[in-house]
JSON list of C-alpha atoms in Angstrom, two decimals:
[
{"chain": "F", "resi": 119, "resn": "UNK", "atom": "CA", "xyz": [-20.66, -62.51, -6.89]},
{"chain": "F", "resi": 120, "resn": "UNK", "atom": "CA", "xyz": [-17.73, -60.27, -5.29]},
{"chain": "F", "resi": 121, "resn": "UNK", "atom": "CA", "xyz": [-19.36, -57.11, -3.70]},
{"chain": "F", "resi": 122, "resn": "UNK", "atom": "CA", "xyz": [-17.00, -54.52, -3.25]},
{"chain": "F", "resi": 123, "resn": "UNK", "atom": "CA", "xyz": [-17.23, -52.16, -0.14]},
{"chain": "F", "resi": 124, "resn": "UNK", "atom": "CA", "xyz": [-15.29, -49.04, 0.81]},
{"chain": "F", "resi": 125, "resn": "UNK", "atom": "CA", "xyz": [-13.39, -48.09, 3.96]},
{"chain": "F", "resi": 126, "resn": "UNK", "atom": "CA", "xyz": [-12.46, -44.83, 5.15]},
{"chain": "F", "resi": 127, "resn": "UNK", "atom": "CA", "xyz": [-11.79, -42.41, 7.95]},
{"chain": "F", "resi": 128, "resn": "UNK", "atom": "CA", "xyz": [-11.68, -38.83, 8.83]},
{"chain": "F", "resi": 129, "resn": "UNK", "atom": "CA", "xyz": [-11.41, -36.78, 12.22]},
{"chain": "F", "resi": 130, "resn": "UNK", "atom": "CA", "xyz": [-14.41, -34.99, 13.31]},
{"chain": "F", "resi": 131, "resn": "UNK", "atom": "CA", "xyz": [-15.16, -32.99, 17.20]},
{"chain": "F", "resi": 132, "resn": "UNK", "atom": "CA", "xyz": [-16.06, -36.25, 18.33]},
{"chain": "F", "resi": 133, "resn": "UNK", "atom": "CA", "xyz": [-13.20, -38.08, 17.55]},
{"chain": "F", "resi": 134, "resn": "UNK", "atom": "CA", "xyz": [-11.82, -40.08, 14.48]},
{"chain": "F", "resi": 135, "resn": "UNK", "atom": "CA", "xyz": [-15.21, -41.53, 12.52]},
{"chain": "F", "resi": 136, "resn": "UNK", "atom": "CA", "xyz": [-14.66, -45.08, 10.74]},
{"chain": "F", "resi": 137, "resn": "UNK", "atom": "CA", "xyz": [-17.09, -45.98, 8.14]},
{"chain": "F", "resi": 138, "resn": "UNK", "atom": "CA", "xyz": [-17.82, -48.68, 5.64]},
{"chain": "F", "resi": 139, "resn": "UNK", "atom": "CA", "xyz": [-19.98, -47.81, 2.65]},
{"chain": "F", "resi": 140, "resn": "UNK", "atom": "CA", "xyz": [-20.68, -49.21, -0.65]},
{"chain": "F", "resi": 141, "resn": "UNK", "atom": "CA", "xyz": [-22.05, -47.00, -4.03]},
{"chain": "F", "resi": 142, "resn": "UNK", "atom": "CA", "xyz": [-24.87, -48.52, -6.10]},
{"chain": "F", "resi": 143, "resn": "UNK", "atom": "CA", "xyz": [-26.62, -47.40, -9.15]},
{"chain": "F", "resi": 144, "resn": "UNK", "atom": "CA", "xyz": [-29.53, -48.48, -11.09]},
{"chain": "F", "resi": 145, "resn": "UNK", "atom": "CA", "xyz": [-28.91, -50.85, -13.73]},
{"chain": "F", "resi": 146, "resn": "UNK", "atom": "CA", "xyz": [-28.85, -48.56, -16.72]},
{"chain": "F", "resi": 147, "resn": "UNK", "atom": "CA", "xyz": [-25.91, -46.66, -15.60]},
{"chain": "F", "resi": 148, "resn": "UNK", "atom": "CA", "xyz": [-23.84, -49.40, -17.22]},
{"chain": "F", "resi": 149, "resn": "UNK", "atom": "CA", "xyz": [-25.69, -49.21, -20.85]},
{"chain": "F", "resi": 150, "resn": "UNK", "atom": "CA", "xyz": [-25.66, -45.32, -20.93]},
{"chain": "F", "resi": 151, "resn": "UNK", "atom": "CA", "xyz": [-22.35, -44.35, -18.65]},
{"chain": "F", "resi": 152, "resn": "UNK", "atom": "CA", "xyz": [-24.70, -42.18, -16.51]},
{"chain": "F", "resi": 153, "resn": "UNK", "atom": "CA", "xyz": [-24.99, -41.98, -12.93]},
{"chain": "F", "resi": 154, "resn": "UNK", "atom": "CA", "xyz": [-28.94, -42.72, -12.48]},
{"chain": "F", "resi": 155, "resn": "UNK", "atom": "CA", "xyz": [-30.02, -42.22, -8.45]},
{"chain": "F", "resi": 156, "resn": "UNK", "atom": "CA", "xyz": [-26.99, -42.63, -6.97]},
{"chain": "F", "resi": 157, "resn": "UNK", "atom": "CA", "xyz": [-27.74, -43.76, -3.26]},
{"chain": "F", "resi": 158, "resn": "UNK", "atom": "CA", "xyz": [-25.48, -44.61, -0.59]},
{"chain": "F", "resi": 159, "resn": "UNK", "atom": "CA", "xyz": [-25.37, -47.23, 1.45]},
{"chain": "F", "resi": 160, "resn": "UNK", "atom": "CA", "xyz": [-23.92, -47.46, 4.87]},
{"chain": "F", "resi": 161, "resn": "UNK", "atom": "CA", "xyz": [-22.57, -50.35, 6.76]},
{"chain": "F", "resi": 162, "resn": "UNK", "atom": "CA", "xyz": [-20.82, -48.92, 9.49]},
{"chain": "F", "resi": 163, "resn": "UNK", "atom": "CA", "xyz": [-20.18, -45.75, 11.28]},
{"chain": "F", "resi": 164, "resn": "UNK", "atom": "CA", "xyz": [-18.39, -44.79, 14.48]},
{"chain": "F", "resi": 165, "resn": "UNK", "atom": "CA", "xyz": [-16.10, -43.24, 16.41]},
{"chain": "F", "resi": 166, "resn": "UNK", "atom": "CA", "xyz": [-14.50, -46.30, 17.96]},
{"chain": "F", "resi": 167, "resn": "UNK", "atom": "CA", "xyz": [-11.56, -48.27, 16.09]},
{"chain": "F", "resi": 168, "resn": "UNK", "atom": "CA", "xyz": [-12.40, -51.69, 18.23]},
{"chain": "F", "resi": 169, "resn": "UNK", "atom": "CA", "xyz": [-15.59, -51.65, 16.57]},
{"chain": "F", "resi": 170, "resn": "UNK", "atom": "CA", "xyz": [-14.66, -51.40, 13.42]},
{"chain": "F", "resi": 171, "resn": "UNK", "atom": "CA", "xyz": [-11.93, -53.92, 13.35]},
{"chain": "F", "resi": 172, "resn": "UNK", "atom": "CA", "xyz": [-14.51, -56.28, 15.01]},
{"chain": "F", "resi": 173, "resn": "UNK", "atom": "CA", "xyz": [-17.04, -55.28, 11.66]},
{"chain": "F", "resi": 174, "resn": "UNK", "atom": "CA", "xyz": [-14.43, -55.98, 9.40]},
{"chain": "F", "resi": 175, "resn": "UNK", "atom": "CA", "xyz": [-13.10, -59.46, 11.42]},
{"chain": "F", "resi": 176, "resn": "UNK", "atom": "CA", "xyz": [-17.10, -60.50, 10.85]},
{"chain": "F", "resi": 177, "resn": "UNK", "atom": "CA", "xyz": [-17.24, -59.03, 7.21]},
{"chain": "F", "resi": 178, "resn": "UNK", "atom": "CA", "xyz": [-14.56, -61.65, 6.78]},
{"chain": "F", "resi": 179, "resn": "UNK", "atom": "CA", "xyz": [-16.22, -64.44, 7.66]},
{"chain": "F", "resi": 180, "resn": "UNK", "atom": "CA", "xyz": [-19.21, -64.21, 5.47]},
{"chain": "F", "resi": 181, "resn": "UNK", "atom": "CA", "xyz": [-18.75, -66.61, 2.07]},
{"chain": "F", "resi": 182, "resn": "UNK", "atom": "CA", "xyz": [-21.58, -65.54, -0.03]},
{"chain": "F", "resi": 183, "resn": "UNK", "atom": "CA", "xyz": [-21.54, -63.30, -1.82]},
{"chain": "F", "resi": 184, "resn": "UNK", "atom": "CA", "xyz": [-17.89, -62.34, -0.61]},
{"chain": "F", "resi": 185, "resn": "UNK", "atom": "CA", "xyz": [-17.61, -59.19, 0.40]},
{"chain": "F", "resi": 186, "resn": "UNK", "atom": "CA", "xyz": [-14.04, -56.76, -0.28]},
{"chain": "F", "resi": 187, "resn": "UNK", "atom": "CA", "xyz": [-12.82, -53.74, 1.42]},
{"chain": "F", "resi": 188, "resn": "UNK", "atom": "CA", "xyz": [-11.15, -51.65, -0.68]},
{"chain": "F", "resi": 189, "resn": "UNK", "atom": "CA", "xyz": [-9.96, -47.94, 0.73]},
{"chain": "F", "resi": 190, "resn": "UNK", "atom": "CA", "xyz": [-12.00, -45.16, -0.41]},
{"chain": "F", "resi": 191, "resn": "UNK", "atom": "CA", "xyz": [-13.18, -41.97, 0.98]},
{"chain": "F", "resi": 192, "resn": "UNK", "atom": "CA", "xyz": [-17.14, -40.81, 0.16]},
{"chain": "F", "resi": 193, "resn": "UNK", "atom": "CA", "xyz": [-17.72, -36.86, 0.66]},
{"chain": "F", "resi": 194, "resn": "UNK", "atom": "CA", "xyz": [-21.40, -37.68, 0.88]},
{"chain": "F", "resi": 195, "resn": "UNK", "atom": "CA", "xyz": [-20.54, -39.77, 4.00]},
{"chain": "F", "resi": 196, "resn": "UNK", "atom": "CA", "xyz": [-18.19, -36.94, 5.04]},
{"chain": "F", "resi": 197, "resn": "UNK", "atom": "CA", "xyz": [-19.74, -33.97, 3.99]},
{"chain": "F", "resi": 198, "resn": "UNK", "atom": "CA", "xyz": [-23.07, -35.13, 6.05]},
{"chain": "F", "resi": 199, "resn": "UNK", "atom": "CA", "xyz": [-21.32, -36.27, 8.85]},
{"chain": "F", "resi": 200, "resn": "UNK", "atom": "CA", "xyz": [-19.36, -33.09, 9.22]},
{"chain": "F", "resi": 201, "resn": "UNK", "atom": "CA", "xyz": [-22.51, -30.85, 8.47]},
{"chain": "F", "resi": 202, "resn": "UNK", "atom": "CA", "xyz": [-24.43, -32.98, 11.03]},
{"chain": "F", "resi": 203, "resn": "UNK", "atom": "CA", "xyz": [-22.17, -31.86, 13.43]},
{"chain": "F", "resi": 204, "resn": "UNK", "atom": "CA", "xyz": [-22.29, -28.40, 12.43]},
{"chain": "F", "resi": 205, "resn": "UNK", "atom": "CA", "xyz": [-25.91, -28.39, 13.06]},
{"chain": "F", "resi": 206, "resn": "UNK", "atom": "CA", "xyz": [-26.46, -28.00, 9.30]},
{"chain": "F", "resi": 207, "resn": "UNK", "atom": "CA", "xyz": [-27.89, -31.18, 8.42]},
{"chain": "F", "resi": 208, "resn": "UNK", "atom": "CA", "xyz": [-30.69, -32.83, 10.67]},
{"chain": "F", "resi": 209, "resn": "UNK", "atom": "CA", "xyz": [-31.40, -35.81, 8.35]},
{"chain": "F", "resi": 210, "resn": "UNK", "atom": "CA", "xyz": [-28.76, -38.06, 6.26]},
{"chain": "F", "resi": 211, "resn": "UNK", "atom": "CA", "xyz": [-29.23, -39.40, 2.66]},
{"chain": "F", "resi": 212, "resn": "UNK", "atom": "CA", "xyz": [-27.37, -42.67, 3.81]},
{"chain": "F", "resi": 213, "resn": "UNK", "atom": "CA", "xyz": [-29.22, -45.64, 3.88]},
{"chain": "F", "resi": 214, "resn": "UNK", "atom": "CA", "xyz": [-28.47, -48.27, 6.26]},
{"chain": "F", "resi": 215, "resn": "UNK", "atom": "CA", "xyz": [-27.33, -51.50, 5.53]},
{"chain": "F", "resi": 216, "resn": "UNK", "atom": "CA", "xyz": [-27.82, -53.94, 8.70]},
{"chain": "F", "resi": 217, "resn": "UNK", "atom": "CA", "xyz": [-25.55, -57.34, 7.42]},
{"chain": "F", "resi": 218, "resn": "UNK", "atom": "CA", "xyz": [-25.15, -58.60, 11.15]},
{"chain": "F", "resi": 219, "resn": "UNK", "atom": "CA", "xyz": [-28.65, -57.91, 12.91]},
{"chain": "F", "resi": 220, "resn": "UNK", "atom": "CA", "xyz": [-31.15, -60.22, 14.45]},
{"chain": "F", "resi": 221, "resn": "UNK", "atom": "CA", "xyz": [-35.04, -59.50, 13.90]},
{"chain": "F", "resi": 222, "resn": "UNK", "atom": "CA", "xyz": [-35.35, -57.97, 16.86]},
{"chain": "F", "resi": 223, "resn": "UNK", "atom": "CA", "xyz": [-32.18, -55.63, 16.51]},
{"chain": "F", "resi": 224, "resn": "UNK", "atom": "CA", "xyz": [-33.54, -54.69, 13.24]},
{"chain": "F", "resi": 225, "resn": "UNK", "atom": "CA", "xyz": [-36.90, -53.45, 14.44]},
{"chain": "F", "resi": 226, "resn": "UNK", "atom": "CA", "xyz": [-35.02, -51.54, 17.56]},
{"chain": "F", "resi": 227, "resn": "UNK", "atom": "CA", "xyz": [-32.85, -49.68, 15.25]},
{"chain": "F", "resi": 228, "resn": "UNK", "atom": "CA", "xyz": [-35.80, -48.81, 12.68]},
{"chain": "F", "resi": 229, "resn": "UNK", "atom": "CA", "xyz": [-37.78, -47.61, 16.10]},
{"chain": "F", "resi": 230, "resn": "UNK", "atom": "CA", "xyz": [-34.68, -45.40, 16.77]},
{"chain": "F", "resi": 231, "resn": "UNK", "atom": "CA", "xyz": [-35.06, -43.53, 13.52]},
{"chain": "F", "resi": 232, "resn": "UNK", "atom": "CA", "xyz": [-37.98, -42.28, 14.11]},
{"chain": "F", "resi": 233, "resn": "UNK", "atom": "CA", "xyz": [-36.71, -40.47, 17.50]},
{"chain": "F", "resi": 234, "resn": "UNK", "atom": "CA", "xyz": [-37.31, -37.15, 15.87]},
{"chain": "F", "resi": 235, "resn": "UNK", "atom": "CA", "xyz": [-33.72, -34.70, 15.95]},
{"chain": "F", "resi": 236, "resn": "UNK", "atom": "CA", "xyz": [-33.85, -32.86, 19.09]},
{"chain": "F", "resi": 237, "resn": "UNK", "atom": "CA", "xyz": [-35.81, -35.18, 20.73]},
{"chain": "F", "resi": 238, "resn": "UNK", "atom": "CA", "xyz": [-35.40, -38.21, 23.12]},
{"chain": "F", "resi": 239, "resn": "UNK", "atom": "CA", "xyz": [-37.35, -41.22, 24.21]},
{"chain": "F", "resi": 240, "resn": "UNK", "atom": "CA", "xyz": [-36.71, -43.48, 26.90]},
{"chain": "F", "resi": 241, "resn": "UNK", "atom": "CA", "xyz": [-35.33, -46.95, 26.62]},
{"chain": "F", "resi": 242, "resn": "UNK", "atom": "CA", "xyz": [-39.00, -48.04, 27.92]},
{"chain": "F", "resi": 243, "resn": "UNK", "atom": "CA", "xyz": [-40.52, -45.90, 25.38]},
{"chain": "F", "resi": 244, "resn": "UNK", "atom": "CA", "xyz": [-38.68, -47.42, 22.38]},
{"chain": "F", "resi": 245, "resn": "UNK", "atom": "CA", "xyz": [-38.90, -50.85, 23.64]},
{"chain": "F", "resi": 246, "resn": "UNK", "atom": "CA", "xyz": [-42.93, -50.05, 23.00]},
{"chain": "F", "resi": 247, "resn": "UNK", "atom": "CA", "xyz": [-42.80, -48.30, 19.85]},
{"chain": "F", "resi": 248, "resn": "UNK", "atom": "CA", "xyz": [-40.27, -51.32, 18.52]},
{"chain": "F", "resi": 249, "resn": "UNK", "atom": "CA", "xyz": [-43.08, -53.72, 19.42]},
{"chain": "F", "resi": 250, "resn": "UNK", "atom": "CA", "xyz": [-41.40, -55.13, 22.49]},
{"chain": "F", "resi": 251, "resn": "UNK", "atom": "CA", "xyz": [-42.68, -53.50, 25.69]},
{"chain": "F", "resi": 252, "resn": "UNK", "atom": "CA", "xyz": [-41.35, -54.86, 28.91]},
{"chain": "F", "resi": 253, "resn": "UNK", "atom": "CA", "xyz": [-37.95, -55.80, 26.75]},
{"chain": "F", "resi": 254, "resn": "UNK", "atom": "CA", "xyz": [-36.37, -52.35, 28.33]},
{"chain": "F", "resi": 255, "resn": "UNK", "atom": "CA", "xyz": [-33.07, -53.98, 28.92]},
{"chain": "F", "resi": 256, "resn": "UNK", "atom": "CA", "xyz": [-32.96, -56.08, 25.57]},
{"chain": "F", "resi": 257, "resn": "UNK", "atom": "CA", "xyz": [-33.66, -52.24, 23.68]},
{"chain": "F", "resi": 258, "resn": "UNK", "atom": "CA", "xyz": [-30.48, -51.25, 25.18]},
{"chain": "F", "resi": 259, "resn": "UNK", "atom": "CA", "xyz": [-28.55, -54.65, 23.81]},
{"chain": "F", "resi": 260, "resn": "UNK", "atom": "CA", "xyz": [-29.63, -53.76, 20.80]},
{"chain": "F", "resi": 261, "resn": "UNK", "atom": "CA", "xyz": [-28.69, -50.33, 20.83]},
{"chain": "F", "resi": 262, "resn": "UNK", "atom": "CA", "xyz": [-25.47, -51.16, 22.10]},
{"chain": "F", "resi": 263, "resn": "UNK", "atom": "CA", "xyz": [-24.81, -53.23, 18.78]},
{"chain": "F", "resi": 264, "resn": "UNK", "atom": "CA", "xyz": [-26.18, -50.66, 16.37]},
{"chain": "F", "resi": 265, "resn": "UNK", "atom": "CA", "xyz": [-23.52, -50.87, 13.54]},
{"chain": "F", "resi": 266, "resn": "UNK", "atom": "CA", "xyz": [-24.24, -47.23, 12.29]},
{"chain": "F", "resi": 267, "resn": "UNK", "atom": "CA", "xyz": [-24.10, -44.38, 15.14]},
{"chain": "F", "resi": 268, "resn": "UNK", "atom": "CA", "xyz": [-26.04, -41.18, 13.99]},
{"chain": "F", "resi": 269, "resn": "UNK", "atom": "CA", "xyz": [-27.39, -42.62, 11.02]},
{"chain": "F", "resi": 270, "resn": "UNK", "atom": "CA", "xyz": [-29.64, -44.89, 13.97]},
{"chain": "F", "resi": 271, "resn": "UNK", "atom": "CA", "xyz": [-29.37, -42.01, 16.57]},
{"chain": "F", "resi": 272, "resn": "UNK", "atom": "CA", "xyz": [-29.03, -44.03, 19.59]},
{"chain": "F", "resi": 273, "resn": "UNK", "atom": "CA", "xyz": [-27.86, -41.24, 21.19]},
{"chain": "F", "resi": 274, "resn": "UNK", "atom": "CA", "xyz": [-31.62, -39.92, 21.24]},
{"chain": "F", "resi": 275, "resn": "UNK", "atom": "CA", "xyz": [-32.61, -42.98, 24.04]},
{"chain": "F", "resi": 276, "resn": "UNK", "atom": "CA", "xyz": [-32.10, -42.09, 27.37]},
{"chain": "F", "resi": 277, "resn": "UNK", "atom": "CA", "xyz": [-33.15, -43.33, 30.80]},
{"chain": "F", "resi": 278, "resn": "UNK", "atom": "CA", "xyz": [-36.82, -42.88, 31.98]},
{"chain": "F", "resi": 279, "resn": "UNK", "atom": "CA", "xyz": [-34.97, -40.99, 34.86]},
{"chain": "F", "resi": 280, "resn": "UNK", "atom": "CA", "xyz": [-33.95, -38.48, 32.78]},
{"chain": "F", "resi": 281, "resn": "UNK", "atom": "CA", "xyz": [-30.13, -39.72, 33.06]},
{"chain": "F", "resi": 282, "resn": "UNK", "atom": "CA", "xyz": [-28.57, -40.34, 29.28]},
{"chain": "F", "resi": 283, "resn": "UNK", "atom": "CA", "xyz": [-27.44, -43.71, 30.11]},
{"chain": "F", "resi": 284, "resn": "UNK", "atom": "CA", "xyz": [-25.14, -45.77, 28.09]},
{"chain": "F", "resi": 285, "resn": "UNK", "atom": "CA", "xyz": [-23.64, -45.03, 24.50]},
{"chain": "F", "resi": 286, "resn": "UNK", "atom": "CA", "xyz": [-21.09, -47.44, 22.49]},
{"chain": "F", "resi": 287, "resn": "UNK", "atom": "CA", "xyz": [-19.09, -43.82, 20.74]},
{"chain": "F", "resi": 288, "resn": "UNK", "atom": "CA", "xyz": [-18.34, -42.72, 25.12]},
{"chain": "F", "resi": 289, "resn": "UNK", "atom": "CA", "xyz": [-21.05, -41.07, 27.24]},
{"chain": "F", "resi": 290, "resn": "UNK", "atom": "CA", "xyz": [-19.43, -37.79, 26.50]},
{"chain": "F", "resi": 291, "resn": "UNK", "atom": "CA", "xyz": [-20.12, -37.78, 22.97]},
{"chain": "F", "resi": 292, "resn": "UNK", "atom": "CA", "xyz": [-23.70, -38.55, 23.56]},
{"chain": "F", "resi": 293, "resn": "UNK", "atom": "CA", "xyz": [-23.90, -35.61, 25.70]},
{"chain": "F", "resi": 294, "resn": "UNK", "atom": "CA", "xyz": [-22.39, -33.56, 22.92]},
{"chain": "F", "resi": 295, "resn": "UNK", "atom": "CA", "xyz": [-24.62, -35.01, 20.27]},
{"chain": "F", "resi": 296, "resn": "UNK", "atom": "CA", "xyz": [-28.14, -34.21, 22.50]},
{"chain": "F", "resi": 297, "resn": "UNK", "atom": "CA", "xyz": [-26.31, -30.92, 23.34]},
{"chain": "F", "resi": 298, "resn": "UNK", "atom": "CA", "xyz": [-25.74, -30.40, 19.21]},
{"chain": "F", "resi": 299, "resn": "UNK", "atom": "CA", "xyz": [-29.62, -31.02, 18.35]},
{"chain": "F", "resi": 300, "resn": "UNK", "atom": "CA", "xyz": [-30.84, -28.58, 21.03]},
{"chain": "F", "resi": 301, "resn": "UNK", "atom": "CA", "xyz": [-32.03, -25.40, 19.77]},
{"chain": "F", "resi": 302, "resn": "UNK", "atom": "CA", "xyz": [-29.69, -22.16, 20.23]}
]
Protein backbone atom coordinates (compact mmCIF):
# COMPACT_ATOMS: atom_id res chain seq x y z
CA UNK A 1 0.00 0.00 0.00
CA UNK A 2 1.58 3.48 -1.26
CA UNK A 3 0.52 6.26 1.27
CA UNK A 4 0.81 9.48 -0.15
CA UNK A 5 1.93 12.51 2.04
CA UNK A 6 2.14 16.22 1.29
CA UNK A 7 4.96 18.73 1.66
CA UNK A 8 4.81 22.32 1.88
CA UNK A 9 6.10 25.60 3.18
CA UNK A 10 5.17 29.09 3.91
CA UNK A 11 6.89 32.11 5.84
CA UNK A 12 5.43 33.06 9.06
CA UNK A 13 7.06 35.86 12.10
CA UNK A 14 8.97 33.06 13.19
CA UNK A 15 10.60 32.13 10.25
CA UNK A 16 9.89 29.81 7.18
CA UNK A 17 7.47 26.75 8.66
CA UNK A 18 8.03 23.21 6.87
CA UNK A 19 5.34 20.75 7.26
CA UNK A 20 4.37 17.29 6.17
CA UNK A 21 0.70 16.36 6.27
CA UNK A 22 -1.47 13.80 4.81
CA UNK A 23 -5.66 14.18 4.17
CA UNK A 24 -7.86 11.22 5.12
CA UNK A 25 -11.50 10.62 4.88
CA UNK A 26 -13.85 8.06 6.03
CA UNK A 27 -14.43 5.30 3.78
CA UNK A 28 -17.69 6.35 2.21
CA UNK A 29 -16.31 9.37 0.65
CA UNK A 30 -15.27 7.11 -2.21
CA UNK A 31 -18.95 5.47 -2.79
CA UNK A 32 -20.79 8.89 -2.51
CA UNK A 33 -17.94 11.59 -3.79
CA UNK A 34 -18.47 13.44 -0.46
CA UNK A 35 -16.03 14.70 1.86
CA UNK A 36 -17.25 12.89 5.26
CA UNK A 37 -14.99 14.30 8.51
CA UNK A 38 -12.24 15.42 6.87
CA UNK A 39 -9.31 15.41 9.52
CA UNK A 40 -5.84 16.29 9.15
CA UNK A 41 -3.07 14.68 10.01
CA UNK A 42 0.29 16.09 10.78
CA UNK A 43 3.69 14.61 10.52
CA UNK A 44 5.90 17.36 10.81
CA UNK A 45 6.09 20.96 11.60
CA UNK A 46 8.90 23.46 12.09
CA UNK A 47 10.73 26.24 11.48
CA UNK A 48 14.07 24.57 10.80
CA UNK A 49 14.98 23.19 7.17
CA UNK A 50 17.75 20.59 8.77
CA UNK A 51 14.96 19.03 10.40
CA UNK A 52 12.94 18.51 7.86
CA UNK A 53 15.36 17.17 5.37
CA UNK A 54 16.44 14.78 8.21
CA UNK A 55 12.27 13.71 8.42
CA UNK A 56 12.16 13.22 4.93
CA UNK A 57 15.91 11.25 4.72
CA UNK A 58 14.04 8.82 7.53
CA UNK A 59 10.58 8.87 5.68
CA UNK A 60 12.75 7.30 3.02
CA UNK A 61 13.89 4.57 4.63
CA UNK A 62 10.71 3.06 5.81
CA UNK A 63 9.50 -0.03 3.26
CA UNK A 64 6.07 -0.72 4.44
CA UNK A 65 3.73 0.68 3.57
CA UNK A 66 5.95 3.15 1.39
CA UNK A 67 5.38 6.36 2.03
CA UNK A 68 5.48 9.47 -1.04
CA UNK A 69 5.94 13.10 -0.78
CA UNK A 70 4.21 14.81 -3.16
CA UNK A 71 4.13 18.95 -2.98
CA UNK A 72 1.03 20.35 -1.73
CA UNK A 73 0.03 23.23 0.32
CA UNK A 74 -3.02 22.67 3.16
CA UNK A 75 -4.74 26.13 4.27
CA UNK A 76 -5.97 24.25 7.31
CA UNK A 77 -2.27 23.72 8.23
CA UNK A 78 -1.66 27.35 7.18
CA UNK A 79 -4.56 29.11 8.09
CA UNK A 80 -4.09 27.66 11.87
CA UNK A 81 -0.63 28.15 11.97
CA UNK A 82 -0.87 31.74 10.88
CA UNK A 83 -3.98 32.42 13.21
CA UNK A 84 -2.01 30.75 16.06
CA UNK A 85 0.35 33.28 15.71
CA UNK A 86 -2.04 35.97 15.54
CA UNK A 87 -3.32 34.98 18.84
CA UNK A 88 -6.57 33.90 17.15
CA UNK A 89 -6.44 30.32 17.51
CA UNK A 90 -5.36 28.68 20.94
CA UNK A 91 -6.06 25.04 19.91
CA UNK A 92 -5.32 23.24 16.35
CA UNK A 93 -7.62 20.72 14.54
CA UNK A 94 -4.36 18.83 13.41
CA UNK A 95 -3.83 15.61 14.68
CA UNK A 96 -0.49 14.32 15.21
CA UNK A 97 1.01 11.60 13.57
CA UNK A 98 4.26 10.33 15.58
CA UNK A 99 5.96 7.67 12.70
CA UNK A 100 9.51 7.91 14.41
CA UNK A 101 8.83 7.95 18.33
CA UNK A 102 9.84 5.58 21.04
CA UNK A 103 7.24 4.74 23.94
CA UNK A 104 8.59 6.96 26.04
CA UNK A 105 8.77 9.97 23.48
CA UNK A 106 5.25 9.27 22.78
CA UNK A 107 3.96 9.64 26.31
CA UNK A 108 6.31 12.99 26.75
CA UNK A 109 4.77 14.58 23.83
CA UNK A 110 1.04 13.52 24.81
CA UNK A 111 2.09 15.06 28.50
CA UNK A 112 3.06 18.26 26.57
CA UNK A 113 -0.41 18.71 25.17
CA UNK A 114 -1.95 19.04 27.99
CA UNK A 115 0.36 22.18 29.08
CA UNK A 116 -2.67 24.38 28.92
CA UNK A 117 -2.01 27.77 26.28
CA UNK A 118 -0.57 30.38 28.36
CA UNK A 119 0.77 28.22 30.69
CA UNK A 120 4.15 26.47 31.47
CA UNK A 121 5.41 23.52 33.41
CA UNK A 122 8.76 22.63 34.24
CA UNK A 123 10.82 19.93 32.65
CA UNK A 124 10.52 18.18 36.28
CA UNK A 125 6.91 18.72 36.24
CA UNK A 126 6.25 16.99 32.88
CA UNK A 127 8.67 14.31 33.47
CA UNK A 128 5.88 13.47 36.45
CA UNK A 129 2.79 14.02 34.68
CA UNK A 130 4.40 11.75 31.59
CA UNK A 131 4.83 8.99 34.17
CA UNK A 132 8.58 9.32 34.45
CA UNK A 133 9.61 11.39 37.49
CA UNK A 134 13.27 11.69 38.15
CA UNK A 135 13.73 11.29 34.06
CA UNK A 136 14.08 15.37 34.00
CA UNK A 137 16.85 15.23 31.51
CA UNK A 138 15.37 12.31 29.30
CA UNK A 139 11.86 14.84 29.13
CA UNK A 140 14.04 17.27 27.50
CA UNK A 141 15.52 14.46 24.84
CA UNK A 142 12.35 13.88 24.05
CA UNK A 143 11.24 17.24 23.61
CA UNK A 144 14.11 17.99 21.66
CA UNK A 145 12.90 15.29 19.02
CA UNK A 146 9.27 16.31 18.98
CA UNK A 147 8.53 16.07 15.16
CA UNK A 148 5.57 18.64 15.35
CA UNK A 149 6.46 22.15 17.14
CA UNK A 150 3.20 23.94 18.33
CA UNK A 151 0.99 21.24 17.59
CA UNK A 152 3.16 19.47 20.91
CA UNK A 153 3.91 22.96 22.45
CA UNK A 154 7.25 22.29 23.74
CA UNK A 155 7.72 25.66 23.96
CA UNK A 156 5.35 25.59 27.16
CA UNK A 157 8.37 23.49 29.30
CA UNK A 158 10.70 25.55 30.90
CA UNK A 159 13.32 25.23 33.61
CA UNK A 160 12.22 24.80 37.32
CA UNK A 161 14.40 28.03 37.65
CA UNK A 162 12.18 29.91 35.84
CA UNK A 163 14.80 30.17 32.80
CA UNK A 164 13.01 28.89 29.29
CA UNK A 165 15.73 26.56 28.55
CA UNK A 166 16.27 24.85 25.33
CA UNK A 167 13.97 24.81 22.11
CA UNK A 168 14.80 22.87 18.67
CA UNK A 169 12.79 26.15 16.36
CA UNK A 170 15.91 28.81 18.38
CA UNK A 171 15.44 30.08 21.95
CA UNK A 172 14.15 33.26 20.50
CA UNK A 173 11.18 31.88 19.02
CA UNK A 174 10.26 30.21 22.20
CA UNK A 175 10.40 33.44 23.86
CA UNK A 176 8.11 34.84 21.22
CA UNK A 177 5.73 31.94 21.36
CA UNK A 178 5.34 32.22 25.58
CA UNK A 179 5.33 36.00 24.88
CA UNK A 180 2.28 35.29 22.07
CA UNK A 181 0.06 33.17 24.67
CA UNK A 182 0.35 35.80 27.43
CA UNK A 183 -2.62 37.80 27.95
CA UNK A 184 -2.65 41.60 26.60
Amino acid sequence: MKVTLYSSSFNTAIGCIYYIWGNYFQDDMQKTGAAVNQEIKIYFLSNTPDSYNSFIERLGGIKAPEYKIADKSSRTVESEVKAYLEKKLKDFSMVPVFLFSSAIQQKVWEAAMKIPYGKVASYKELAESAGFSGAWRAVGTALGKNPVMLIVPCHRVIKSDGSIGHFGGGENVKELLLGLEQPD
